[in-house]
Short mmCIF file of C-alpha atoms in Angstrom, two decimals:
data_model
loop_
_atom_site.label_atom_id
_atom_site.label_comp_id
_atom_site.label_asym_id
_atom_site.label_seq_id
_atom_site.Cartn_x
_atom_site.Cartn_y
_atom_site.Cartn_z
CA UNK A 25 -9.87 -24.56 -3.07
CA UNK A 26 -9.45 -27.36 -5.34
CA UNK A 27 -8.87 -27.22 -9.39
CA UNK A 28 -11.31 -29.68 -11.24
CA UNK A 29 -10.35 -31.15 -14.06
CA UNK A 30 -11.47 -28.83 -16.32
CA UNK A 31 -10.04 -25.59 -14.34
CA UNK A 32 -6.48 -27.41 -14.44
CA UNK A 33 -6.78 -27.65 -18.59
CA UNK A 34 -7.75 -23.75 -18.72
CA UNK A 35 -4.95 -22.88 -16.66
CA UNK A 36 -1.96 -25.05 -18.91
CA UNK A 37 -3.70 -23.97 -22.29
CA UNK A 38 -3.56 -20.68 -20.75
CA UNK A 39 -0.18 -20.71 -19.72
CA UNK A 40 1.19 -22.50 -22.81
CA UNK A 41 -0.71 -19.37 -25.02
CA UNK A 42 0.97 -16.83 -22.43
CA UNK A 43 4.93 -18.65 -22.66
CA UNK A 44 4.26 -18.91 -26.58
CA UNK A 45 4.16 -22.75 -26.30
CA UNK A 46 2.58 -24.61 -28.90
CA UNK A 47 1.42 -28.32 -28.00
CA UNK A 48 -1.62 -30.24 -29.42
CA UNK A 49 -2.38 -31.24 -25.48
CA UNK A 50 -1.98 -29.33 -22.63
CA UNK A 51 0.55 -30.68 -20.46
CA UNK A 52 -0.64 -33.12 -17.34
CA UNK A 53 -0.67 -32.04 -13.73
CA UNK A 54 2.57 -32.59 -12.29
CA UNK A 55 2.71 -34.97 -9.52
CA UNK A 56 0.48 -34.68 -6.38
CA UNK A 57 3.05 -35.91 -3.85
CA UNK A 58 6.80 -34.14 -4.38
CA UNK A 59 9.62 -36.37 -5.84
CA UNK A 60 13.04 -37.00 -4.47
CA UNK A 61 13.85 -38.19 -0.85
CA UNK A 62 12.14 -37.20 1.97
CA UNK A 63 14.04 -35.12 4.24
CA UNK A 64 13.50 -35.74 8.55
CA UNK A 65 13.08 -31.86 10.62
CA UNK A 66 14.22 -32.91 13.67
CA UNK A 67 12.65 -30.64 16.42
CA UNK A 68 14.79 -28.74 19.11
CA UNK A 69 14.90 -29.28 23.01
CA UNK A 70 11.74 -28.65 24.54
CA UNK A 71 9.22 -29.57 21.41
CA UNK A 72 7.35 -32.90 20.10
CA UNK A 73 8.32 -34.95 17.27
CA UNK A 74 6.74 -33.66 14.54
CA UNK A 75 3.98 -35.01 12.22
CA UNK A 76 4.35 -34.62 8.34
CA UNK A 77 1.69 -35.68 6.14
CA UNK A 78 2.06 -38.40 4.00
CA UNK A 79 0.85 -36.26 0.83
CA UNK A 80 3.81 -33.77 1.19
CA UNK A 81 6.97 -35.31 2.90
CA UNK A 82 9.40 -32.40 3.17
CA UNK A 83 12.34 -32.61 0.36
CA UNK A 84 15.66 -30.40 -0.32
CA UNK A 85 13.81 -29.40 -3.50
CA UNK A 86 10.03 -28.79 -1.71
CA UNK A 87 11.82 -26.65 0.99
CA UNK A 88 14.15 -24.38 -1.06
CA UNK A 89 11.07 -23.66 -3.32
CA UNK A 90 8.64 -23.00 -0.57
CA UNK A 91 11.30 -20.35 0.90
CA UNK A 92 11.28 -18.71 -2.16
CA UNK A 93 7.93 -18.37 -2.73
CA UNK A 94 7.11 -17.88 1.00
CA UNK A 95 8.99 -14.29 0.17
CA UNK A 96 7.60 -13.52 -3.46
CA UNK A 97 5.11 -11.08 -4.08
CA UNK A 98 3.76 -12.38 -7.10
CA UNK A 99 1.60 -14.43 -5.20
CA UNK A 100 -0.28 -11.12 -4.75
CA UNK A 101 -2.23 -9.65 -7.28
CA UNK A 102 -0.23 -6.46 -7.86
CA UNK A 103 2.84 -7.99 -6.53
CA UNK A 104 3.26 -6.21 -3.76
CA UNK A 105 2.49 -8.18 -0.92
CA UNK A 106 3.66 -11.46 -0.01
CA UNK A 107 3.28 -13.91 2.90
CA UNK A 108 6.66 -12.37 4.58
CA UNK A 109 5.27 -9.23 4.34
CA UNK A 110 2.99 -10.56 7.75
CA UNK A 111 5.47 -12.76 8.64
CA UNK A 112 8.38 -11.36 8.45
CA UNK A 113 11.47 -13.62 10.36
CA UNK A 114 12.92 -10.70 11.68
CA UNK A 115 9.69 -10.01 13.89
CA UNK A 116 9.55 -13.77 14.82
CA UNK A 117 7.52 -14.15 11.83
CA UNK A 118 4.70 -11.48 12.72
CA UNK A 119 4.61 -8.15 11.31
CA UNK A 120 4.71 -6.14 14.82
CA UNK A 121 1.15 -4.27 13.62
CA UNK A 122 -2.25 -4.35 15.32
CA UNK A 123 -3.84 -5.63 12.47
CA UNK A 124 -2.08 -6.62 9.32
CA UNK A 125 -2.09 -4.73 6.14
CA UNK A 126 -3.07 -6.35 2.51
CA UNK A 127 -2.53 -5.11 -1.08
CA UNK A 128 -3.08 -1.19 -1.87
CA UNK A 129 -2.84 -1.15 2.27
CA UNK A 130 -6.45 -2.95 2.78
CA UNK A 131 -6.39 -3.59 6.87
CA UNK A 132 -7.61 -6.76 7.98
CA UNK A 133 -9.83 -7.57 11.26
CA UNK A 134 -7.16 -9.47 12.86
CA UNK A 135 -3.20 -9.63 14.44
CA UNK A 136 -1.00 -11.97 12.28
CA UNK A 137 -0.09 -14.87 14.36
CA UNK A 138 3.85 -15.99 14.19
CA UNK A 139 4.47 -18.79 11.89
CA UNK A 140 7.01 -20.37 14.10
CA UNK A 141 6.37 -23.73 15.30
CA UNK A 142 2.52 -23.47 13.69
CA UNK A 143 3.29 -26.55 12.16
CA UNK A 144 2.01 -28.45 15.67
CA UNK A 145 -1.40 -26.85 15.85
CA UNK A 146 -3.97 -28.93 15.32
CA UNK A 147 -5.55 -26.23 12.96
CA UNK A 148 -4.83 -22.98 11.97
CA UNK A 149 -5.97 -19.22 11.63
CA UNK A 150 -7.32 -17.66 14.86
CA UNK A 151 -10.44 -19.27 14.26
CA UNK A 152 -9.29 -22.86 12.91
CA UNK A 153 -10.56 -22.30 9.85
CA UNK A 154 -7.89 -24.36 7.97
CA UNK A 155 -6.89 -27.86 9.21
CA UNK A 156 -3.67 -27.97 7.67
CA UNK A 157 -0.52 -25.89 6.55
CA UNK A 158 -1.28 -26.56 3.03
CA UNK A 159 -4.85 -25.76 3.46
CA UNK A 160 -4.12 -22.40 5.43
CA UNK A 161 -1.76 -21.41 2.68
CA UNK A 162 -4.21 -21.14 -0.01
CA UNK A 163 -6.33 -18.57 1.90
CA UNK A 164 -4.05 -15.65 2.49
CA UNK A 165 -3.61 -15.52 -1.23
CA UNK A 166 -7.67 -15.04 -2.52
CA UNK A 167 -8.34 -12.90 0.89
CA UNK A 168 -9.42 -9.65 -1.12
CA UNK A 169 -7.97 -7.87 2.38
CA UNK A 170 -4.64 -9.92 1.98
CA UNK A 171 -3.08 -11.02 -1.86
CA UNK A 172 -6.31 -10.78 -3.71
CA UNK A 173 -5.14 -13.37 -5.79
CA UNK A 174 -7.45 -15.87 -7.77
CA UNK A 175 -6.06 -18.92 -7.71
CA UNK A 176 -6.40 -19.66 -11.28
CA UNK A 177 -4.51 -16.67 -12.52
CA UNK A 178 -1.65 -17.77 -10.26
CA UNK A 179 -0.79 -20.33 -11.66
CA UNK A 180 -1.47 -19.48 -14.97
CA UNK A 181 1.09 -16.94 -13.79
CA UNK A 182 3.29 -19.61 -12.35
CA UNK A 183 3.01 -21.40 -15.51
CA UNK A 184 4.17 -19.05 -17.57
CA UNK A 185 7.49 -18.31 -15.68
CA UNK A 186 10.35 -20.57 -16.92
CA UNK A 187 12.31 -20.15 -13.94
CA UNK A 188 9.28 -21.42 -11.80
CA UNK A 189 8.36 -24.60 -13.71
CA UNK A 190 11.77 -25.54 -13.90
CA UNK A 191 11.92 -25.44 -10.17
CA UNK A 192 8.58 -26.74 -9.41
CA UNK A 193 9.50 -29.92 -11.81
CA UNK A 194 12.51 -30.56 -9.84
CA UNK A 195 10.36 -30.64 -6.95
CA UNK A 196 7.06 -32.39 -8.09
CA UNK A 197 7.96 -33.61 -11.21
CA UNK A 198 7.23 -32.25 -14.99
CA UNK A 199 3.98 -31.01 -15.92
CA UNK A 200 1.75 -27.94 -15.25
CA UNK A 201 1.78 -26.65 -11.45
CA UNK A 202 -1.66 -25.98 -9.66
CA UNK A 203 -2.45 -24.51 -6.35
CA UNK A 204 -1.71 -27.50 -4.37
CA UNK A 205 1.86 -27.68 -5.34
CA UNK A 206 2.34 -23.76 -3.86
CA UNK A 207 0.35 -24.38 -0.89
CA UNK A 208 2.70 -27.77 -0.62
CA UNK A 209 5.75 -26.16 -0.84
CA UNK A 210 5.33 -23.03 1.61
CA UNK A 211 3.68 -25.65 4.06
CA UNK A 212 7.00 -27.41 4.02
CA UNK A 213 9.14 -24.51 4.28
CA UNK A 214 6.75 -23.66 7.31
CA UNK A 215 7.47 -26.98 8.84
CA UNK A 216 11.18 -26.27 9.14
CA UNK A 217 10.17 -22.63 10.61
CA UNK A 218 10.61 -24.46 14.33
CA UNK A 219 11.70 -22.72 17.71
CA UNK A 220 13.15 -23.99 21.00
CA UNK A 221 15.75 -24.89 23.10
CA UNK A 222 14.78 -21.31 24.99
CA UNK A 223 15.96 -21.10 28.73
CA UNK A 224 13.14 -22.71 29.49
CA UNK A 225 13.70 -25.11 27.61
CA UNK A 226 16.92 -26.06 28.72
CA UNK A 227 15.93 -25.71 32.38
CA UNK A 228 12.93 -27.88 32.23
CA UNK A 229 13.94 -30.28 29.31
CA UNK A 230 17.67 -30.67 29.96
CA UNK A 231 18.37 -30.20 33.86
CA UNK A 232 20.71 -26.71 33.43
CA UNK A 233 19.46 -25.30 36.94
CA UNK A 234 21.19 -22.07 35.52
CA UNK A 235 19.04 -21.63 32.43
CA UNK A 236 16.56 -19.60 34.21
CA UNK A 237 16.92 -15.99 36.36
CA UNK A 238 15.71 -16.59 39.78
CA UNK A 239 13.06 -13.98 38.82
CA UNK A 240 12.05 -16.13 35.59
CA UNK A 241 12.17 -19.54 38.55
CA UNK A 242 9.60 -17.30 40.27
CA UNK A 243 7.73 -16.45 37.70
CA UNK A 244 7.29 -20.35 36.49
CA UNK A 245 5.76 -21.28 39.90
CA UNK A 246 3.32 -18.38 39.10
CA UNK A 247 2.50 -19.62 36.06
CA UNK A 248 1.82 -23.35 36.95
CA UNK A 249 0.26 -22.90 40.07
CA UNK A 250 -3.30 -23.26 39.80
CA UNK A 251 -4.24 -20.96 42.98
CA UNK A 252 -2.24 -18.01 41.25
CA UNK A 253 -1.87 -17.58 37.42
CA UNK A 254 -3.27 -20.52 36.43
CA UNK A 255 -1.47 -19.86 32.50
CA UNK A 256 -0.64 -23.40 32.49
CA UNK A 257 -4.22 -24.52 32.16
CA UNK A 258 -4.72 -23.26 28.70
CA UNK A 259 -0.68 -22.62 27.64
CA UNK A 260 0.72 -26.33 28.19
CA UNK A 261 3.66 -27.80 29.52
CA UNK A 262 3.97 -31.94 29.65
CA UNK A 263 6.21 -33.95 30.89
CA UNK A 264 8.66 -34.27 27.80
CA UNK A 265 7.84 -31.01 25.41
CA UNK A 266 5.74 -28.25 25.77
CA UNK A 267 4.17 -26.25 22.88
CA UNK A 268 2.55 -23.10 25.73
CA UNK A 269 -0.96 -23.88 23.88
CA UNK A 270 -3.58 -26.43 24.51
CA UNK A 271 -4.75 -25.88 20.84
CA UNK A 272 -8.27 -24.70 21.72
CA UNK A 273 -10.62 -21.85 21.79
CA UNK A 274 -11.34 -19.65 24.78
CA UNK A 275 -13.79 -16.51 25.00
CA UNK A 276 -11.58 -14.04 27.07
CA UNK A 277 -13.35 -10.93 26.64
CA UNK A 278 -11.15 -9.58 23.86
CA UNK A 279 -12.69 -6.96 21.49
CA UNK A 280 -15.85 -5.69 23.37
CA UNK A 281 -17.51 -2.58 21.88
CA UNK A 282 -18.33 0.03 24.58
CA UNK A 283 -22.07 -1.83 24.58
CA UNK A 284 -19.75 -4.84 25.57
CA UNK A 285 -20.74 -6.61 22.75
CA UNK A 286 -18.02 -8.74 20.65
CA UNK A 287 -16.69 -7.08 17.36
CA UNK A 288 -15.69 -10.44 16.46
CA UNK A 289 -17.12 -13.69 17.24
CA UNK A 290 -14.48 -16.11 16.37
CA UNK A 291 -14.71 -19.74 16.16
CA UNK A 292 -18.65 -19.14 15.99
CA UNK A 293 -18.53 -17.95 12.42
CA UNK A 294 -16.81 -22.04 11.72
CA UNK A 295 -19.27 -23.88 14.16
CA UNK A 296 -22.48 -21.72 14.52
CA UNK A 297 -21.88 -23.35 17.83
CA UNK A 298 -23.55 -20.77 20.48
CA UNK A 299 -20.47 -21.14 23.05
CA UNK A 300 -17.87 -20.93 20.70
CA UNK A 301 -19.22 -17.05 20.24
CA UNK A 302 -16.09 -14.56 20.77
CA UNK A 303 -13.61 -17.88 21.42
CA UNK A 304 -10.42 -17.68 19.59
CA UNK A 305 -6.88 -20.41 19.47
CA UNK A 306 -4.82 -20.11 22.17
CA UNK A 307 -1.63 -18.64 20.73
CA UNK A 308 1.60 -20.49 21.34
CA UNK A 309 3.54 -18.15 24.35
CA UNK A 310 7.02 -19.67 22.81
CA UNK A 311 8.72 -16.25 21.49
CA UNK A 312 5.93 -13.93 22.68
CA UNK A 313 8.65 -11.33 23.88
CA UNK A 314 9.23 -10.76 19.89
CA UNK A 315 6.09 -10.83 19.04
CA UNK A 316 4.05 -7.48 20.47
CA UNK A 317 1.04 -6.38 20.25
CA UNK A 318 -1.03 -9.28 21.18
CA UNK A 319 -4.83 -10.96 21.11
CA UNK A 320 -6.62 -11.66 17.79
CA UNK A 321 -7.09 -7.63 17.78
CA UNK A 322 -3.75 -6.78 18.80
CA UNK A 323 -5.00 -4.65 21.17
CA UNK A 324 -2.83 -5.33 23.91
CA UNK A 325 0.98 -3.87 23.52
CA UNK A 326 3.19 -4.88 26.19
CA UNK A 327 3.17 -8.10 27.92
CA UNK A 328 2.30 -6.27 31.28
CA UNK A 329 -1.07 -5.36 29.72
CA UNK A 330 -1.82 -8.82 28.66
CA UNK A 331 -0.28 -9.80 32.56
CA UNK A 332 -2.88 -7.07 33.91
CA UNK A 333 -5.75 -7.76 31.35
CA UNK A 334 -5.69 -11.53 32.88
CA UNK A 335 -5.29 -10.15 36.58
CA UNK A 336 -8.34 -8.56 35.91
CA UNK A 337 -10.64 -11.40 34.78
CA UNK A 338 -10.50 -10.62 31.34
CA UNK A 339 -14.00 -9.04 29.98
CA UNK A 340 -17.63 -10.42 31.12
CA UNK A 341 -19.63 -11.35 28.38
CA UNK A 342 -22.36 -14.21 28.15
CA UNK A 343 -19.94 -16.55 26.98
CA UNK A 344 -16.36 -16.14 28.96
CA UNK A 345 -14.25 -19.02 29.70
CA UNK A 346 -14.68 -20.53 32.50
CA UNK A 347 -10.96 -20.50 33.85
CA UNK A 348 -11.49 -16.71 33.33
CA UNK A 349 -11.37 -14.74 36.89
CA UNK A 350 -9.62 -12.51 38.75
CA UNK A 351 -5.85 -13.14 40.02
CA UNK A 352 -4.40 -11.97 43.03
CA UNK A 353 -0.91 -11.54 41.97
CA UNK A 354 1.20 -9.04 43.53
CA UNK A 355 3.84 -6.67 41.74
CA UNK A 356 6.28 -9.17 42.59
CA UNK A 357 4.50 -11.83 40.85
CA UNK A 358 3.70 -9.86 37.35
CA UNK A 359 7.02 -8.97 37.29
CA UNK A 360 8.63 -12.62 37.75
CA UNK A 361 5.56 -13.86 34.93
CA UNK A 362 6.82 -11.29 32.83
CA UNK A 363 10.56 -12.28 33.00
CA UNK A 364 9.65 -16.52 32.96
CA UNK A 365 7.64 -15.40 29.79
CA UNK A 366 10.85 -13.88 28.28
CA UNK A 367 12.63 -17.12 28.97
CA UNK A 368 10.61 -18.74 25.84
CA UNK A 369 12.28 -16.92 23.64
CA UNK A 370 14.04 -19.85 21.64
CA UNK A 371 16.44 -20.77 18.76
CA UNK A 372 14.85 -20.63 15.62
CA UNK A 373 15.63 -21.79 12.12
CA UNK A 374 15.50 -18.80 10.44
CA UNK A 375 17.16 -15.40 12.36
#
């Protein structure tokens, strides 16, 4: 959501009344872009270069403050929730539940996906709802089932803390803070939220025949060959990174009801396209190991169910995928995906 004009006024008059400021004008919007140098995130072994927007170039400043209000709960409205509280960095940024929990313990639809290396998707939210970091930000905070948080009284809220426009000025610049300077700063702190150099990683991207088991070797001939698993189709490797997601929407038969129709119909509620019905992102596989349970619904726990849920075909409904069908894969072979899967656990920035 964007302020107009005339929201932005409301909020600094607002602010200025709550702080016990007295000014004939209301202060101006602080910058749009942050201030101070831009800083480079160089990415680890086995992921792309990656692309920062030339509205919000990452800074000390943008990055310190995003951290801090990636973990504060005022964001919420009864300041009890914030956006660690579903991504916690201890759970690889998840929050390890089948579906995540909002203020007075609201449950939402859908699993929280990590935030780690989100910054290459080419949109975000299960559904791709939001085409940017910035622009995913913002939602999390209105959701009623999440923060419940108006914008406006946010930063009104923001605006009134001393602490908080001294360090939003030394990252944008003096003047009154809106919405897009939050969703800003988190979305740089996300960017530096990066993971790699896994096994794989170095196996693949550096030449250490050592970095993998010879069950996790196995398990990554399973994986790319197309007469067996068949993962790499949809979770990507190339020739010089791999990010284990192709970025798109599949229909795999997740969350049937026992009519076997879809609880949830995904990137159809964005498109109203008729095959997009019950199609969700591919999730990145980089870290799954720490990241349990799985699917939009999280209702798969281990990583053998999701290894037997694909073995089996998935679910049919009207609109599966197309790669969707059964695998024959011996013990043998689940066991070996299993263990190359827990070779993309990586090094990330925050432990």
């Amino acid at each position: 959501m964007q302020h107009s004009g005339r929201s932005l006024v409301l909020a600094a008059v607002a602010a200025l009344a709550v702080s016990g400021c007295s000014r004939s004008k209301p202060d101006p919007p602080a910058s749009s872009k942050p201030v101070g140098a831009a800083m480079e995130i160089k990415s680890p072994l086995g992921l792309p270069p990656l692309a920062i927007p030339p509205d919000n170039p990452p800074t000390a400043a943008t990055i310190e403050l995003g951290k801090k209000l990636f973990f504060e709960t005022k964001l919420s409205r009864d300041n009890t929730i914030a956006c660690s509280s579903c991504h916690n960095p201890a759970v690889a940024f998840t929050d390890g539940r089948k579906l995540s929990l909002g203020v007075e313990s609201r449950q939402g639809t859908r699993n929280a996906p990590t935030v780690l290396n989100a910054a290459f998707l080419p949109v975000q939210f299960w559904d791709g709802r939001a085409a940017t970091l910035e622009e995913q930000c913002k939602g999390p905070i209105a959701n009623p089932a999440e923060m419940d948080q108006a914008h406006e009284p946010l930063v009104v809220r923001l605006n009134a803390d001393p602490l908080y426009r001294a360090e939003f000025a030394k990252a944008f610049g003096p003047g009154v803070i809106t919405i897009d300077h939050v969703a800003k700063a988190v979305a740089s702190f996300e960017r530096t939220q990066l993971s790699g150099n896994s096994p794989f990683d170095r196996y693949r991207f550096k030449g250490d025949k050592t970095a993998l088991s010879p069950a996790a070797l196995r398990g990554l001939a399973v994986f790319e060959d197309k007469n067996k698993g068949n993962c790499v189709v949809c979770h990507t490797i190339e020739q010089k990174h791999a990010l284990f997601t192709d970025g798109k929407f599949h229909n795999l038969g997740v969350g049937l009801d026992p009519e076997g129709n879809l609880r949830d119909l995904g990137r159809y509620e964005q498109t109203k396209v008729e095959s997009d019905k019950g199609a969700f992102r591919t999730p990145t596989l980089r870290d799954i190991a720490k990241t349990a349970p799985y699917m939009h619904d999280g209702s798969l726990k281990t990583l053998r169910e999701v290894v037997d849920f694909y073995v089996g075909g998935g679910n049919s409904n009207p609109h599966l995928d197309k790669e969707m069908r059964e695998l024959k894969l011996s013990k043998q072979d689940k066991d070996d995906l299993i263990a190359f899967m827990e070779a993309l656990t990586g090094e990330s920035a925050t432990k």
